[in-house]
mmCIF file of C-alpha atoms in Angstrom:
data_model
loop_
_atom_site.group_PDB
_atom_site.id
_atom_site.type_symbol
_atom_site.label_atom_id
_atom_site.label_comp_id
_atom_site.label_asym_id
_atom_site.label_seq_id
_atom_site.Cartn_x
_atom_site.Cartn_y
_atom_site.Cartn_z
ATOM 1 C CA UNK A 88 -96.929 111.821 65.122
ATOM 2 C CA UNK A 89 -96.817 115.313 63.627
ATOM 3 C CA UNK A 90 -95.691 118.135 65.893
ATOM 4 C CA UNK A 91 -97.943 121.173 65.662
ATOM 5 C CA UNK A 92 -95.697 124.267 65.723
ATOM 6 C CA UNK A 93 -98.713 126.594 65.575
ATOM 7 C CA UNK A 94 -99.980 125.271 68.917
ATOM 8 C CA UNK A 95 -96.571 125.766 70.541
ATOM 9 C CA UNK A 96 -96.288 129.311 69.194
ATOM 10 C CA UNK A 97 -99.714 130.117 70.595
ATOM 11 C CA UNK A 98 -98.774 128.764 74.037
ATOM 12 C CA UNK A 99 -95.570 130.855 74.004
ATOM 13 C CA UNK A 100 -97.540 133.981 73.006
ATOM 14 C CA UNK A 101 -100.030 133.403 75.842
ATOM 15 C CA UNK A 102 -97.193 132.905 78.331
ATOM 16 C CA UNK A 103 -95.491 136.116 77.196
ATOM 17 C CA UNK A 104 -98.726 138.056 77.532
ATOM 18 C CA UNK A 105 -99.141 137.002 81.195
ATOM 19 C CA UNK A 106 -98.563 139.537 83.909
ATOM 20 C CA UNK A 107 -95.412 139.338 86.020
ATOM 21 C CA UNK A 108 -97.471 137.994 88.937
ATOM 22 C CA UNK A 109 -98.951 135.246 86.771
ATOM 23 C CA UNK A 110 -95.490 134.348 85.414
ATOM 24 C CA UNK A 111 -94.164 134.051 88.957
ATOM 25 C CA UNK A 112 -97.159 131.907 89.951
ATOM 26 C CA UNK A 113 -96.639 129.683 86.914
ATOM 27 C CA UNK A 114 -92.936 129.343 87.718
ATOM 28 C CA UNK A 115 -93.789 128.493 91.348
ATOM 29 C CA UNK A 116 -96.242 125.830 90.145
ATOM 30 C CA UNK A 117 -93.603 124.350 87.848
ATOM 31 C CA UNK A 118 -91.029 124.282 90.651
ATOM 32 C CA UNK A 119 -93.561 122.683 93.026
ATOM 33 C CA UNK A 120 -94.413 119.939 90.536
ATOM 34 C CA UNK A 121 -90.715 119.340 89.881
ATOM 35 C CA UNK A 122 -90.068 119.195 93.635
ATOM 36 C CA UNK A 123 -92.804 116.599 94.163
ATOM 37 C CA UNK A 124 -91.445 114.492 91.299
ATOM 38 C CA UNK A 125 -87.915 114.630 92.734
ATOM 39 C CA UNK A 126 -89.214 113.700 96.193
ATOM 40 C CA UNK A 127 -91.046 110.662 94.848
ATOM 41 C CA UNK A 128 -87.954 109.617 92.885
ATOM 42 C CA UNK A 129 -85.818 110.084 95.999
ATOM 43 C CA UNK A 130 -88.171 107.892 98.044
ATOM 44 C CA UNK A 131 -88.039 105.143 95.428
ATOM 45 C CA UNK A 132 -84.228 105.242 95.306
ATOM 46 C CA UNK A 133 -83.988 105.278 99.117
ATOM 47 C CA UNK A 134 -86.286 102.272 99.414
ATOM 48 C CA UNK A 135 -84.205 100.374 96.860
ATOM 49 C CA UNK A 136 -81.008 101.236 98.765
ATOM 50 C CA UNK A 137 -82.544 100.102 102.051
ATOM 51 C CA UNK A 138 -83.503 96.771 100.487
ATOM 52 C CA UNK A 139 -80.009 96.339 99.048
ATOM 53 C CA UNK A 140 -78.409 97.174 102.385
ATOM 54 C CA UNK A 141 -80.627 94.668 104.157
ATOM 55 C CA UNK A 142 -79.793 91.973 101.627
ATOM 56 C CA UNK A 143 -76.091 92.825 101.970
ATOM 57 C CA UNK A 144 -76.398 92.143 105.697
ATOM 58 C CA UNK A 145 -78.020 88.793 104.961
ATOM 59 C CA UNK A 146 -75.330 87.954 102.386
ATOM 60 C CA UNK A 147 -72.668 88.776 104.951
ATOM 61 C CA UNK A 148 -74.328 86.708 107.623
ATOM 62 C CA UNK A 149 -75.000 83.676 105.414
ATOM 63 C CA UNK A 150 -72.001 83.528 103.101
ATOM 64 C CA UNK A 151 -69.088 85.046 105.057
ATOM 65 C CA UNK A 152 -68.095 81.838 106.826
ATOM 66 C CA UNK A 153 -68.538 79.710 103.706
ATOM 67 C CA UNK A 154 -66.584 81.944 101.329
ATOM 68 C CA UNK A 155 -63.713 82.769 103.659
ATOM 69 C CA UNK A 156 -63.304 79.586 105.665
ATOM 70 C CA UNK A 157 -65.315 76.488 104.901
ATOM 71 C CA UNK A 158 -65.131 76.284 101.100
ATOM 72 C CA UNK A 159 -61.396 77.073 100.801
ATOM 73 C CA UNK A 160 -60.592 74.622 103.599
ATOM 74 C CA UNK A 161 -62.416 71.642 102.092
ATOM 75 C CA UNK A 162 -61.491 72.491 98.491
ATOM 76 C CA UNK A 163 -57.773 72.446 99.190
ATOM 77 C CA UNK A 164 -58.057 68.926 100.606
ATOM 78 C CA UNK A 165 -59.377 67.421 97.368
ATOM 79 C CA UNK A 166 -56.892 64.875 96.062
ATOM 80 C CA UNK A 167 -56.491 61.494 94.429
ATOM 81 C CA UNK A 168 -55.197 58.503 96.328
ATOM 82 C CA UNK A 169 -52.457 56.126 95.200
ATOM 83 C CA UNK A 170 -55.147 53.856 93.739
ATOM 84 C CA UNK A 171 -56.217 56.560 91.261
ATOM 85 C CA UNK A 172 -59.485 57.249 93.058
ATOM 86 C CA UNK A 173 -60.674 60.524 94.511
ATOM 87 C CA UNK A 174 -60.178 60.547 98.267
ATOM 88 C CA UNK A 175 -63.412 60.300 100.300
ATOM 89 C CA UNK A 176 -62.977 63.843 101.624
ATOM 90 C CA UNK A 177 -64.721 65.063 98.438
ATOM 91 C CA UNK A 178 -67.861 64.431 100.501
ATOM 92 C CA UNK A 179 -66.807 67.330 102.723
ATOM 93 C CA UNK A 180 -67.055 69.667 99.730
ATOM 94 C CA UNK A 181 -70.554 68.377 98.989
ATOM 95 C CA UNK A 182 -71.537 68.698 102.628
ATOM 96 C CA UNK A 183 -70.301 72.302 102.881
ATOM 97 C CA UNK A 184 -72.030 73.275 99.642
ATOM 98 C CA UNK A 185 -75.323 71.702 100.702
ATOM 99 C CA UNK A 186 -75.058 73.425 104.075
ATOM 100 C CA UNK A 187 -74.569 76.738 102.253
ATOM 101 C CA UNK A 188 -77.657 76.092 100.128
ATOM 102 C CA UNK A 189 -79.656 75.193 103.223
ATOM 103 C CA UNK A 190 -78.593 78.341 105.064
ATOM 104 C CA UNK A 191 -79.316 80.538 102.043
ATOM 105 C CA UNK A 192 -82.952 79.400 101.845
ATOM 106 C CA UNK A 193 -84.008 82.996 102.638
ATOM 107 C CA UNK A 194 -83.066 83.884 99.061
ATOM 108 C CA UNK A 195 -85.556 81.334 97.726
ATOM 109 C CA UNK A 196 -88.108 83.967 98.738
ATOM 110 C CA UNK A 197 -86.159 87.232 98.517
ATOM 111 C CA UNK A 198 -84.263 86.551 95.258
ATOM 112 C CA UNK A 199 -85.470 83.296 93.771
ATOM 113 C CA UNK A 200 -83.433 83.581 90.566
ATOM 114 C CA UNK A 201 -80.210 83.890 92.558
ATOM 115 C CA UNK A 202 -81.146 81.009 94.851
ATOM 116 C CA UNK A 203 -82.143 78.671 92.010
ATOM 117 C CA UNK A 204 -78.964 79.369 90.034
ATOM 118 C CA UNK A 205 -76.801 78.920 93.135
ATOM 119 C CA UNK A 206 -78.523 75.641 93.896
ATOM 120 C CA UNK A 207 -78.171 74.511 90.276
ATOM 121 C CA UNK A 208 -74.438 75.303 90.210
ATOM 122 C CA UNK A 209 -73.919 73.553 93.535
ATOM 123 C CA UNK A 210 -75.821 70.436 92.453
ATOM 124 C CA UNK A 211 -73.803 70.350 89.248
ATOM 125 C CA UNK A 212 -70.589 70.443 91.296
ATOM 126 C CA UNK A 213 -71.927 67.626 93.481
ATOM 127 C CA UNK A 214 -72.741 65.539 90.401
ATOM 128 C CA UNK A 215 -69.289 66.123 88.933
ATOM 129 C CA UNK A 216 -67.619 65.125 92.206
ATOM 130 C CA UNK A 217 -69.716 61.945 92.394
ATOM 131 C CA UNK A 218 -68.835 61.017 88.818
ATOM 132 C CA UNK A 219 -65.167 61.658 89.524
ATOM 133 C CA UNK A 220 -65.307 59.687 92.780
ATOM 134 C CA UNK A 221 -66.724 56.678 90.948
ATOM 135 C CA UNK A 222 -63.945 56.586 88.385
ATOM 136 C CA UNK A 223 -60.339 55.511 88.538
ATOM 137 C CA UNK A 224 -57.744 57.793 86.967
ATOM 138 C CA UNK A 225 -54.189 56.496 87.049
ATOM 139 C CA UNK A 226 -52.643 59.213 84.856
ATOM 140 C CA UNK A 227 -51.281 61.971 87.148
ATOM 141 C CA UNK A 228 -51.754 64.676 84.512
ATOM 142 C CA UNK A 229 -55.388 63.684 84.043
ATOM 143 C CA UNK A 230 -55.867 63.727 87.825
ATOM 144 C CA UNK A 231 -54.397 67.226 87.940
ATOM 145 C CA UNK A 232 -56.678 68.353 85.086
ATOM 146 C CA UNK A 233 -59.734 66.978 86.859
ATOM 147 C CA UNK A 234 -58.818 68.709 90.130
ATOM 148 C CA UNK A 235 -58.321 72.000 88.270
ATOM 149 C CA UNK A 236 -61.725 71.545 86.629
ATOM 150 C CA UNK A 237 -63.377 70.943 90.024
ATOM 151 C CA UNK A 238 -61.621 73.966 91.516
ATOM 152 C CA UNK A 239 -62.884 76.060 88.595
ATOM 153 C CA UNK A 240 -66.446 74.905 89.327
ATOM 154 C CA UNK A 241 -65.986 75.905 92.964
ATOM 155 C CA UNK A 242 -64.535 79.266 91.895
ATOM 156 C CA UNK A 243 -67.530 79.801 89.648
ATOM 157 C CA UNK A 244 -69.870 79.319 92.612
ATOM 158 C CA UNK A 245 -67.832 81.690 94.793
ATOM 159 C CA UNK A 246 -67.736 84.296 91.997
ATOM 160 C CA UNK A 247 -71.479 83.948 91.453
ATOM 161 C CA UNK A 248 -72.148 84.677 95.128
ATOM 162 C CA UNK A 249 -69.695 87.587 95.106
ATOM 163 C CA UNK A 250 -71.291 89.122 92.018
ATOM 164 C CA UNK A 251 -74.687 89.106 93.662
ATOM 165 C CA UNK A 252 -73.278 90.418 96.920
ATOM 166 C CA UNK A 253 -71.745 93.397 95.116
ATOM 167 C CA UNK A 254 -74.954 94.390 93.328
#
């Protein structure tokens, strides 16, 4: 695209030849148009903020109990028994996570990407716990490594929720 300097010079000459009253009217028109544009932008930003505030309330209501109480409580109880098998209380972790998914169903409609990824991460954790529960690990270091890995998966879910809450 070639910029036509002759056309710009002509516009400037016409503007300079306007009377003071016409210049004031043109300036008032420019300010009015700018004001309308800023008002529309402000409305768009305000609507976005209202939506975010509403979703923050929902996040608080849905996830507060899970993130601060339920998940840490059940996660700290994960352990291996003397027989090298994961104790049955791993089911409590699965139950709490599935309850969280169930209660966050609102986001399947309000923020489907978030909901689907949360569900995917939670189902992956459930699968990993089931695999671990069906195996026998006698080596204490390996047991410790597996528990750390599971805790990292839980932390990833908690961080994922927190990241979306802070948006």
